[in-house]
Short mmCIF file of C-alpha atoms and ligand atoms in Angstrom, two decimals:
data_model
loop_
_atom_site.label_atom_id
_atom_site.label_comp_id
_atom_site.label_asym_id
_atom_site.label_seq_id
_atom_site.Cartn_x
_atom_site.Cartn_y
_atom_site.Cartn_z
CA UNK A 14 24.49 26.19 37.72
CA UNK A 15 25.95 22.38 38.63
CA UNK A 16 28.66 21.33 37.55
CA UNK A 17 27.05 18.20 36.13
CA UNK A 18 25.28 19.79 33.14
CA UNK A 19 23.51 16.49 31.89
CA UNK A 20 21.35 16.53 34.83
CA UNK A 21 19.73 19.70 33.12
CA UNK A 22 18.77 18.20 30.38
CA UNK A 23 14.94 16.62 30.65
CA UNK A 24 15.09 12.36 29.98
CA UNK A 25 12.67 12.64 27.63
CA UNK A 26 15.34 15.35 25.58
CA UNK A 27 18.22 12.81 26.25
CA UNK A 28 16.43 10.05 25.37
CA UNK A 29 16.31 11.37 21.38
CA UNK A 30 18.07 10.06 18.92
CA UNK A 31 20.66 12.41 16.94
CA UNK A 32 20.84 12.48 13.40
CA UNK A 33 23.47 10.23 12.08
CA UNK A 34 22.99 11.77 8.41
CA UNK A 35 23.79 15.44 10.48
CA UNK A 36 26.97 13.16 11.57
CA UNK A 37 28.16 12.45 8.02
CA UNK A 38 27.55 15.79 6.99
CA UNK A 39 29.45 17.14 9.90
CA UNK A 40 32.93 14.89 9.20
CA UNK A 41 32.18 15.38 5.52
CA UNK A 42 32.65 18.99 6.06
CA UNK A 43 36.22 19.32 6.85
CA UNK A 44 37.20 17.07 4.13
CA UNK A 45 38.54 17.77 0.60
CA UNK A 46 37.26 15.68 -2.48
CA UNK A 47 34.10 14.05 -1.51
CA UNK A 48 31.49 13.26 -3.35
CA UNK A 49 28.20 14.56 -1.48
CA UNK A 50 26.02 12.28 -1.80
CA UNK A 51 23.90 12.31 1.91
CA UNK A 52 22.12 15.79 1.14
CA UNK A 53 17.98 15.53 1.38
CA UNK A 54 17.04 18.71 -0.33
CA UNK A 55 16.60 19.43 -4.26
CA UNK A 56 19.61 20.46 -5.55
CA UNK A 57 17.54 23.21 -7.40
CA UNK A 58 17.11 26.97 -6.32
CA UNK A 59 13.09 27.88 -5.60
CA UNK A 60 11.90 28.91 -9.12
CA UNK A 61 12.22 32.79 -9.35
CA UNK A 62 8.45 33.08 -9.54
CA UNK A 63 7.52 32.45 -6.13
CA UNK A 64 10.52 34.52 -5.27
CA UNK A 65 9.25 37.63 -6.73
CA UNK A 66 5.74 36.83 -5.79
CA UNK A 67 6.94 36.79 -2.02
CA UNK A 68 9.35 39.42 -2.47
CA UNK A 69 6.30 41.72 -3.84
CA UNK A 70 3.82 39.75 -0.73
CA UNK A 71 6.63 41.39 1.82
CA UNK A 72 6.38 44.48 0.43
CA UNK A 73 2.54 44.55 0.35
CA UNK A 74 2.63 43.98 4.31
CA UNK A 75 2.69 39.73 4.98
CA UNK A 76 5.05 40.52 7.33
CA UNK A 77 2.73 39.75 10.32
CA UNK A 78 1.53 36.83 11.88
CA UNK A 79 -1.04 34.69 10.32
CA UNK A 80 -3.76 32.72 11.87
CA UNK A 81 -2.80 29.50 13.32
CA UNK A 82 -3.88 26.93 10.69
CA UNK A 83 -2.51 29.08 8.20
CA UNK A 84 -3.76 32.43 5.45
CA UNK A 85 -7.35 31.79 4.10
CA UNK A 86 -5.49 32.09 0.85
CA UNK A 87 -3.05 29.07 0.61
CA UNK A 88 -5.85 26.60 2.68
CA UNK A 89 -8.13 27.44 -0.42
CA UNK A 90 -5.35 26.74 -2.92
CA UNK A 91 -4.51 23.51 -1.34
CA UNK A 92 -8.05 22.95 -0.81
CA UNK A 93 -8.72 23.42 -4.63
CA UNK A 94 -5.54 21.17 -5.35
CA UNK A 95 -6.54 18.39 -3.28
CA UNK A 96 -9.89 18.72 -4.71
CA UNK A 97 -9.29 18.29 -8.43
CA UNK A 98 -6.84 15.61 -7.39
CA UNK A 99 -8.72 13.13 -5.45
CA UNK A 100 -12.09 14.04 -7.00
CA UNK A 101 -13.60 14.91 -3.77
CA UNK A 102 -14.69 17.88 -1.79
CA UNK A 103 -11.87 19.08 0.77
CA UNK A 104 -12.76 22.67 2.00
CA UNK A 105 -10.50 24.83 3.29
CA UNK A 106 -11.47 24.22 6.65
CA UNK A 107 -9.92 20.84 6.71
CA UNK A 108 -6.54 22.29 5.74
CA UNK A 109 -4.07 23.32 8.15
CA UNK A 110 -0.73 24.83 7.52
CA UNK A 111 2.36 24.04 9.34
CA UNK A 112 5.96 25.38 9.53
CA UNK A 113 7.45 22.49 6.99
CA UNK A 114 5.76 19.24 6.72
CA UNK A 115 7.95 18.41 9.76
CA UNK A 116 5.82 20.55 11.92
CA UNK A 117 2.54 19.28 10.63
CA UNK A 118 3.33 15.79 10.68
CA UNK A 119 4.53 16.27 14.84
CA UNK A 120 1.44 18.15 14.94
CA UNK A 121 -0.23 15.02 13.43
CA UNK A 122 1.39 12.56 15.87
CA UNK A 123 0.62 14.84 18.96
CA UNK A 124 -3.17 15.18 18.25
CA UNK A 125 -3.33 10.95 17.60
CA UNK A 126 -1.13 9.60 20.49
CA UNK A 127 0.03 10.23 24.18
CA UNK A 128 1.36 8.24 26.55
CA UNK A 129 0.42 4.58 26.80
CA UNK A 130 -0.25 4.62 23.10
CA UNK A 131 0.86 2.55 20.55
CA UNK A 132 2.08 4.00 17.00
CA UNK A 133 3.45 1.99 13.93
CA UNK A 134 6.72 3.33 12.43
CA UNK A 135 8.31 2.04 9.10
CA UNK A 136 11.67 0.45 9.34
CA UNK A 137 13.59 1.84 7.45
CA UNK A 138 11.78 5.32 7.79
CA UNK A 139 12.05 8.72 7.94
CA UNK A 140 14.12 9.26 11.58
CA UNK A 141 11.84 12.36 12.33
CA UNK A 142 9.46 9.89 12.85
CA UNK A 143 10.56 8.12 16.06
CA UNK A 144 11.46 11.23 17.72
CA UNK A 145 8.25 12.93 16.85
CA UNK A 146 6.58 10.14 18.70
CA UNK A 147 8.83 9.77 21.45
CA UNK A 148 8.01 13.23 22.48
CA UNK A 149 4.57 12.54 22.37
CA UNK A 150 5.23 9.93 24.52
CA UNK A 151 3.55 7.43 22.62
CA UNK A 152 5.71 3.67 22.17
CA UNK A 153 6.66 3.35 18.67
CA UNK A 154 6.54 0.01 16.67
CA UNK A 155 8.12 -0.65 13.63
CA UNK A 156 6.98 -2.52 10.95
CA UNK A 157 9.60 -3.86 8.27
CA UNK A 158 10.02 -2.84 4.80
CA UNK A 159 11.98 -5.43 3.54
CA UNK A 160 14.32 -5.27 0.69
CA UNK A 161 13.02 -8.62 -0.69
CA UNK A 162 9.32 -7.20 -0.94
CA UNK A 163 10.63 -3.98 -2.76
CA UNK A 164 10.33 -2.35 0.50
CA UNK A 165 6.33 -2.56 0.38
CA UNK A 166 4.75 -2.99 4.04
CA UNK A 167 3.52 -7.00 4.81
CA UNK A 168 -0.47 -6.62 5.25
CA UNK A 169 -0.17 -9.78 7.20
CA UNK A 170 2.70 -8.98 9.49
CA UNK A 171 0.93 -5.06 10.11
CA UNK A 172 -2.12 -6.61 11.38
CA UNK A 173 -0.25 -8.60 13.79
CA UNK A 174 1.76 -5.77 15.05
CA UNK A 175 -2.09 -4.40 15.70
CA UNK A 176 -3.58 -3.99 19.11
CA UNK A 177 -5.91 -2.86 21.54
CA UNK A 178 -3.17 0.71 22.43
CA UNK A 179 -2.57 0.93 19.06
CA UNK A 180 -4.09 4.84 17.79
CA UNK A 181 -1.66 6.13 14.62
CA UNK A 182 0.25 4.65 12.15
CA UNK A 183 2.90 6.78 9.95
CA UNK A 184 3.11 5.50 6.35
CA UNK A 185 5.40 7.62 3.53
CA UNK A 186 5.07 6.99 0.20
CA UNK A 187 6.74 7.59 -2.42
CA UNK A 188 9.25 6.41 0.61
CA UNK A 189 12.41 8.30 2.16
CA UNK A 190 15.03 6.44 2.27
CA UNK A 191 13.51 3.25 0.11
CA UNK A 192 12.00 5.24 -2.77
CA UNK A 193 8.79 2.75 -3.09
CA UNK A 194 5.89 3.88 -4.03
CA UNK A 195 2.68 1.93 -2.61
CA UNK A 196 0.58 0.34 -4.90
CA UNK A 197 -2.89 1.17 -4.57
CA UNK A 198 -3.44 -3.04 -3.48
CA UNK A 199 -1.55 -1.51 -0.37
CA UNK A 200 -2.82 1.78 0.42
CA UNK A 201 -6.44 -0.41 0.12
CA UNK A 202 -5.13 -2.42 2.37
CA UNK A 203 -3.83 0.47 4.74
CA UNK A 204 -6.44 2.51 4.89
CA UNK A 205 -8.67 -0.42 5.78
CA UNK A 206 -6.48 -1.99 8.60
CA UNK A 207 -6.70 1.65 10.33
CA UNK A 208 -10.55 1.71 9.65
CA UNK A 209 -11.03 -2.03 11.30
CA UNK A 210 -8.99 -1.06 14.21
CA UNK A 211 -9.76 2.25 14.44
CA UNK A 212 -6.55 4.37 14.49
CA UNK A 213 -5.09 7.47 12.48
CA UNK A 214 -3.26 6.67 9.33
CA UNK A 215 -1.37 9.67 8.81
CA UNK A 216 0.20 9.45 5.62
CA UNK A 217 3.10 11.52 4.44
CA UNK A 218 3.33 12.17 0.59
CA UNK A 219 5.73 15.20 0.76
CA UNK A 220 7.55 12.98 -2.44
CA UNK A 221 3.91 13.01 -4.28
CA UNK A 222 5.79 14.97 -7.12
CA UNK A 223 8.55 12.72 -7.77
CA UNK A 224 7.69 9.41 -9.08
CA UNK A 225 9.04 7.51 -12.11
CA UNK A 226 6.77 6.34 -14.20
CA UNK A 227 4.26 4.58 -11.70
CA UNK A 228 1.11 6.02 -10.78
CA UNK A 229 0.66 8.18 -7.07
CA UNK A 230 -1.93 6.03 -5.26
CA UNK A 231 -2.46 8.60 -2.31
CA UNK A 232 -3.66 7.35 0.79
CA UNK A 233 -4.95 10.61 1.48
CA UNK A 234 -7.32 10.14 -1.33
CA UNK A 235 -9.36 7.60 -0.06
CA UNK A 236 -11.50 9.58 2.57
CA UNK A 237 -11.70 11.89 4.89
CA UNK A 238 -10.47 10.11 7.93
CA UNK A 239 -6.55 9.81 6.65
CA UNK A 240 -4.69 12.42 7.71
CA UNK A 241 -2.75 13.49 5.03
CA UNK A 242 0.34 15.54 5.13
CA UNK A 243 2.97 17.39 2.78
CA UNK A 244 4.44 20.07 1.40
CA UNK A 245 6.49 23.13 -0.48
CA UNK A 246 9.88 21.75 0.12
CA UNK A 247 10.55 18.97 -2.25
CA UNK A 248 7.83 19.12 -4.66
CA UNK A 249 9.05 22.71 -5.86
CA UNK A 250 12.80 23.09 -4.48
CA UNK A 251 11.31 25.38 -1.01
CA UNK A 252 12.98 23.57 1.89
CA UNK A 253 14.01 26.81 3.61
CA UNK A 254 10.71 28.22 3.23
CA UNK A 255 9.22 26.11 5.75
CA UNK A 256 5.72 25.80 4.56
CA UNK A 257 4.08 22.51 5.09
CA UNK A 258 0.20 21.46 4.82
CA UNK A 259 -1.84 18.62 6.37
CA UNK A 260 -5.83 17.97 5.04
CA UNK A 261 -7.44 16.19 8.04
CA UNK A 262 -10.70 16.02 9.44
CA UNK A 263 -11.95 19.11 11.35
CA UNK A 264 -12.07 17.96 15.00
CA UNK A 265 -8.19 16.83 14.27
CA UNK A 266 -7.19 20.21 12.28
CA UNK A 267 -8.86 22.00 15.73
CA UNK A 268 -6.20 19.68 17.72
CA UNK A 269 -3.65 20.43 15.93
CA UNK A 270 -4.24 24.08 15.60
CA UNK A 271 -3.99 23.86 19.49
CA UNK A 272 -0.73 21.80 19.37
CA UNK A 273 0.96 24.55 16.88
CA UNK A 274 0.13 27.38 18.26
CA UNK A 275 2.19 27.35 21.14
CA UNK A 276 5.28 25.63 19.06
CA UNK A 277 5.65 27.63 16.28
CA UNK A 278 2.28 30.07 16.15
CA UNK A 279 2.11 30.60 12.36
CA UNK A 280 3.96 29.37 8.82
CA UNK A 281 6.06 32.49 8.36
CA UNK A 282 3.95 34.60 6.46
CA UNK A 283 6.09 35.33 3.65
CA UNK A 284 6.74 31.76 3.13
CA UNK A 285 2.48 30.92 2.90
CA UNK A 286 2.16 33.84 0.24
CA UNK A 287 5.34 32.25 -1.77
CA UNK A 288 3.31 28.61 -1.30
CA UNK A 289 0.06 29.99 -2.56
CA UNK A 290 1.98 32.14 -5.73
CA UNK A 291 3.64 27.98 -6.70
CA UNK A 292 0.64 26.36 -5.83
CA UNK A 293 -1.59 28.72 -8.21
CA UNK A 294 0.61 29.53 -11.15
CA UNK A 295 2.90 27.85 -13.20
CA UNK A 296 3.33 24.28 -12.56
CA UNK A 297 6.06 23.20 -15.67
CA UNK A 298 8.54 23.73 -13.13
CA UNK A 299 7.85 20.48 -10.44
CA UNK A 300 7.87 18.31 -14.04
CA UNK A 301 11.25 19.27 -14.86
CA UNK A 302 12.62 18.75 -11.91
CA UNK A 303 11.36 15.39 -11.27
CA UNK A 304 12.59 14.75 -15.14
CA UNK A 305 15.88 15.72 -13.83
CA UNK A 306 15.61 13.13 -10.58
CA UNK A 307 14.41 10.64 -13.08
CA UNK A 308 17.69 10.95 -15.65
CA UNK A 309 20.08 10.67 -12.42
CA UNK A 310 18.17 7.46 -11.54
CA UNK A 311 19.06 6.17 -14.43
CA UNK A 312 22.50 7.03 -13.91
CA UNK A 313 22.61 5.18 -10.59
CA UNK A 314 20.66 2.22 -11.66
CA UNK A 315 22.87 1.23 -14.66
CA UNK A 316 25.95 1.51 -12.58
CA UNK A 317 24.81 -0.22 -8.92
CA UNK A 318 21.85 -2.88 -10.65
CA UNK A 319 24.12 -4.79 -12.47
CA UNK A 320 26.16 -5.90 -9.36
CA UNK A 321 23.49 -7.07 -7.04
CA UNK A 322 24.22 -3.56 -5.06
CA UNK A 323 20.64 -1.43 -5.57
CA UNK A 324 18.01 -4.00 -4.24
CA UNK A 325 15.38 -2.46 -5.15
CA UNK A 326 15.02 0.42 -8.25
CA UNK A 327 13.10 3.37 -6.55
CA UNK A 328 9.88 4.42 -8.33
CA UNK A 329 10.17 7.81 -6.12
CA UNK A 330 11.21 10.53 -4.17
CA UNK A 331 15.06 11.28 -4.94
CA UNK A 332 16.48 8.14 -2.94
CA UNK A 333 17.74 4.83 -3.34
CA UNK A 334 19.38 2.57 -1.05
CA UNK A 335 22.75 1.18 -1.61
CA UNK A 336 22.89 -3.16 -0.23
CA UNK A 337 26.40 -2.75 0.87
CA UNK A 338 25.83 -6.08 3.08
CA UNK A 339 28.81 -8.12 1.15
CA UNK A 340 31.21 -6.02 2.94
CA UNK A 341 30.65 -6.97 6.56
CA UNK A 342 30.23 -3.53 7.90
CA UNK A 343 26.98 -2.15 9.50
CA UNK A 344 25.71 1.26 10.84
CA UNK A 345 27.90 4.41 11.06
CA UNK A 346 30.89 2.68 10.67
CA UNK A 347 29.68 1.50 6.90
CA UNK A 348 29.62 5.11 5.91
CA UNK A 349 32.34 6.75 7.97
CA UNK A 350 34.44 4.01 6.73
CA UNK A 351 33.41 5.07 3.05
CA UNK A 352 33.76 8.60 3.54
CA UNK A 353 37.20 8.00 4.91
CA UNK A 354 38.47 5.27 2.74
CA UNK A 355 36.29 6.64 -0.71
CA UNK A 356 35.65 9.87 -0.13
CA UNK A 357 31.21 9.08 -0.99
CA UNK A 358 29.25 10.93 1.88
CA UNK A 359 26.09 9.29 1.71
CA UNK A 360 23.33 8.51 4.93
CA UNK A 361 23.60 5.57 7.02
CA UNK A 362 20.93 3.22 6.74
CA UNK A 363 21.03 2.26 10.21
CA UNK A 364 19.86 6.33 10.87
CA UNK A 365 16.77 4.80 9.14
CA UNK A 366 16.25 1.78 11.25
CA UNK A 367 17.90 -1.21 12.41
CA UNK A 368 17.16 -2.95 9.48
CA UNK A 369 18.61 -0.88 7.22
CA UNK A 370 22.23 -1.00 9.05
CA UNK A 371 24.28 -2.76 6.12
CA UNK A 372 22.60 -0.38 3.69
CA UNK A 373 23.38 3.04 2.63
CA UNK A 374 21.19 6.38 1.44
CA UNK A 375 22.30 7.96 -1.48
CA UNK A 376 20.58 11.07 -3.11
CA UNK A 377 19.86 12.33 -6.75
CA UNK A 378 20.37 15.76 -5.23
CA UNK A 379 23.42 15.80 -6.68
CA UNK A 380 24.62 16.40 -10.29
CA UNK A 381 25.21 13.85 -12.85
CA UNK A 382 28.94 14.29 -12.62
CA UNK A 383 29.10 13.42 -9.10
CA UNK A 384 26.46 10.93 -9.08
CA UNK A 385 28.49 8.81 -11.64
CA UNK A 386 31.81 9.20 -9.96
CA UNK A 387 30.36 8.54 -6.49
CA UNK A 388 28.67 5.21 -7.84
CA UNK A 389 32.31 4.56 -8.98
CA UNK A 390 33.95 5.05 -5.63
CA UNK A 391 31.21 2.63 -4.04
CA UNK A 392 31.61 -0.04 -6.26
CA UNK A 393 35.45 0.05 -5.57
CA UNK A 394 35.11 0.05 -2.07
CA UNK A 395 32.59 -2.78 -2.23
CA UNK A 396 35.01 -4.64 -4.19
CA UNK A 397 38.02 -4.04 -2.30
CA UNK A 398 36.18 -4.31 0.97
CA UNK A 399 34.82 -7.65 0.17
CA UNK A 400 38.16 -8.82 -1.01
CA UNK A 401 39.94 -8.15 2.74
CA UNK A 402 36.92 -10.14 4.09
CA UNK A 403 37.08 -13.01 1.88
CA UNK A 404 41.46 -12.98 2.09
CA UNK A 405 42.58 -11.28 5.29
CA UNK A 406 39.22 -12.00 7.23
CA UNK A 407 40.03 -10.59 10.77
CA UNK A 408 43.17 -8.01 9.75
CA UNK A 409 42.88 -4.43 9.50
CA UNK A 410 41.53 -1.76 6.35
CA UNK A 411 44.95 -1.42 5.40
CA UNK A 412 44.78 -3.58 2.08
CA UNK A 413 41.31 -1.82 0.95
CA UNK A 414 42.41 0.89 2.05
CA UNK A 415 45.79 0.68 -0.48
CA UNK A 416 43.58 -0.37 -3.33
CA UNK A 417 40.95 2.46 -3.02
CA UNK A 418 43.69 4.99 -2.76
CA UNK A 419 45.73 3.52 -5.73
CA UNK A 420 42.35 3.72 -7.96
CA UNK A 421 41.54 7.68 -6.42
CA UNK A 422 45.26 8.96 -7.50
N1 LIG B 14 8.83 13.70 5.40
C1 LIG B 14 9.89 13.12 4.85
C2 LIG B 14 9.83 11.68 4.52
C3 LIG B 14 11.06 13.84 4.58
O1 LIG B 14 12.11 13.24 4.01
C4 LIG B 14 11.10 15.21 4.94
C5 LIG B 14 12.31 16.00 4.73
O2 LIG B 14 13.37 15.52 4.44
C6 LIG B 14 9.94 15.77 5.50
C7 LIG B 14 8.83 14.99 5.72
C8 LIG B 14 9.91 17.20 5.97
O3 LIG B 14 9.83 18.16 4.98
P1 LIG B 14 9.69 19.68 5.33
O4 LIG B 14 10.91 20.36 4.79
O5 LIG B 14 8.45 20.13 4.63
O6 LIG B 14 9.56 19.83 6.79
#
């Protein structure tokens, strides 16, 4: 052992980022009376039909590994899914099963780029993201999302960003943390940037499920050379389950089955036959929930829209970012500051990407209650924040800080 215990750690291992939203939750922890509003699972429990069903697959021996890519039984059912969906044969061989879309996405990223390769990244987007390709030892680029296009990607500025290392490009939609939803104008225009230039669009949809009122436009829809990835864990409440699915083209499934095997081997098995028992039977259950995302929206949008403070109205997934640029703080200070001074844990933008720093993540996760009284407690702190900028420009909290407490009490 040395005494210097950083020297055991690999650069490549130092060199990845940590999780500021892991950070929040962290301080959040020890505190009384917050508001949680940084969590990115359904606030639902798994519905108790794939419980039982896995409960009575245990019992009936899936207690045992599983081939790589996954049980011939939940390939078919996504295979049949993804079939009646996108009106075009996918067979079950081009389905591979991962350990939570997580897995299949870094299995994804692995099997497109290496080192010396190029790999477009959304800013803001998923963290995961950059550290998946970092370990793959690929150089990320980011392309924007910018508030002031709804957080859509700029055809234009992608196909500069486009060169001769470029090999993958990671687009999400509906979008974690922006909550756009591409219009199919965009996923066109996706699709055929990556066929021109010839590099893997792997597109994560793991929000498919949750959209308000605007059509899915799926790049994985539009042929069998998008890599398309998702998953149990949003779409019907399953985030401990760990049972993610990518449909890809065979020579890339075979890659990727190579990648897995030595990372994780298998899905748990118990967690495939609880994926195949939601997958086949009763599907009422993802509606309701996203109805239930949709009437929290509404609750955030009416209170944040009116002052300037939600740029952009999410169409999906359970996010929406928070413009809390008026207040002259950026990064992890933005949200310590209002988890301290308003007791709102929410995500950092600038855990999304640099430009996201003088935003903030908040999720529908949470119940109407505390969705409305957290929305409260960030428009106060906006307010009171922006009045010690504009009065006592340069001095310390302390005046917010009085006026936030006085309105808490
Ligand atoms: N992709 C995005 C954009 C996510 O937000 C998440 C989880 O938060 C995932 C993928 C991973 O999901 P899973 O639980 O299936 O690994």
């Amino acid at each position: 052992m040395t005494d210097d215990s950083e020297s055991m750690i690999s650069p490549l291992a130092a060199g990845l980022p940590s999780s500021g939203i892991r950070k929040m939750m962290r301080m959040a922890a020890g505190m009384h009376d917050v508001v949680h509003l940084e969590v990115g699972e359904p606030s639902f429990p798994t519905p108790r039909h794939i419980i039982e069903a896995a409960s009575a697959a245990a019992l009936a021996g899936a207690t045992r590994y599983t081939p790589t890519a996954g049980t011939d039984g939940l390939r078919a059912a996504v295979a049949r899914r993804m079939s009646a969906r996108w009106r075009r044969e996918v067979e079950p061989g081009q389905v591979i099963v991962g350990a939570g879309a997580v897995a299949s996405l870094a299995a994804a990223v692995f099997a497109a780029v290496g080192p010396g390769d190029e790999i477009l990244l959304p800013d803001p987007g998923w963290p995961n993201y950059l550290s998946m390709s970092l370990l793959a030892g690929a150089t990320p680029r980011f392309y924007r999302l910018r508030k002031e296009d709804a957080f859509l990607p700029d055809l234009d500025e992608l196909t500069t960003l486009v060169g001769p290392c470029t090999k993958a490009m990671i687009v999400n939609t509906p979008g974690n943390p922006t909550g756009a939803v591409f219009p199919r104008r965009i996923v066109e225009g996706l699709v055929a940037l990556s066929r021109e230039h010839g590099f893997t669009l792997i597109s994560d949809e793991i929000y498919e499920e949750i959209l308000f009122d605007v059509e899915m436009s799926s790049p994985g829809s539009f042929g069998p050379d998008v890599v398309y990835v998702s998953g149990m864990s949003k779409s019907y409440a399953m985030t401990g389950w760990r049972v993610g699915f990518a449909v890809a083209p065979l020579d890339v499934v075979q890659a990727m089955e190579k990648i897995q095997e030595p990372l994780v081997s298998c899905a748990p098995a118990i967690s495939q036959a609880a994926a195949e028992a939601a997958l086949s039977g009763p599907q009422e259950v993802v509606g309701e929930m996203a109805r239930v995302y949709r009437r929290r929206r509404a609750l955030v949008v009416e209170r944040l829209a009116p002052l300037g403070l939600l740029p952009v109205v999410p169409d999906g997934s359970f996010y929406a970012l928070v413009d809390l640029s008026a207040t002259g703080l950026k990064g992890q200070e933005l949200a310590e500051r209002l988890l301290l001074q308003a007791g709102v844990a929410t995500a950092p933008g600038s855990t999304f990407g640099p430009s996201a720093a003088s935003l903030v993540r908040i999720s529908f996760a949470a119940d109407d209650e505390d969705l409305v009284v957290g929305c409260e407690r960030i428009i106060r702190f906006h307010d009171a924040m922006r009045l010690e900028r504009g009065t006592t420009a340069g001095s310390t909290r302390s005046r917010a800080e009085t006026i936030i407490t006085e309105e808490r009490a």
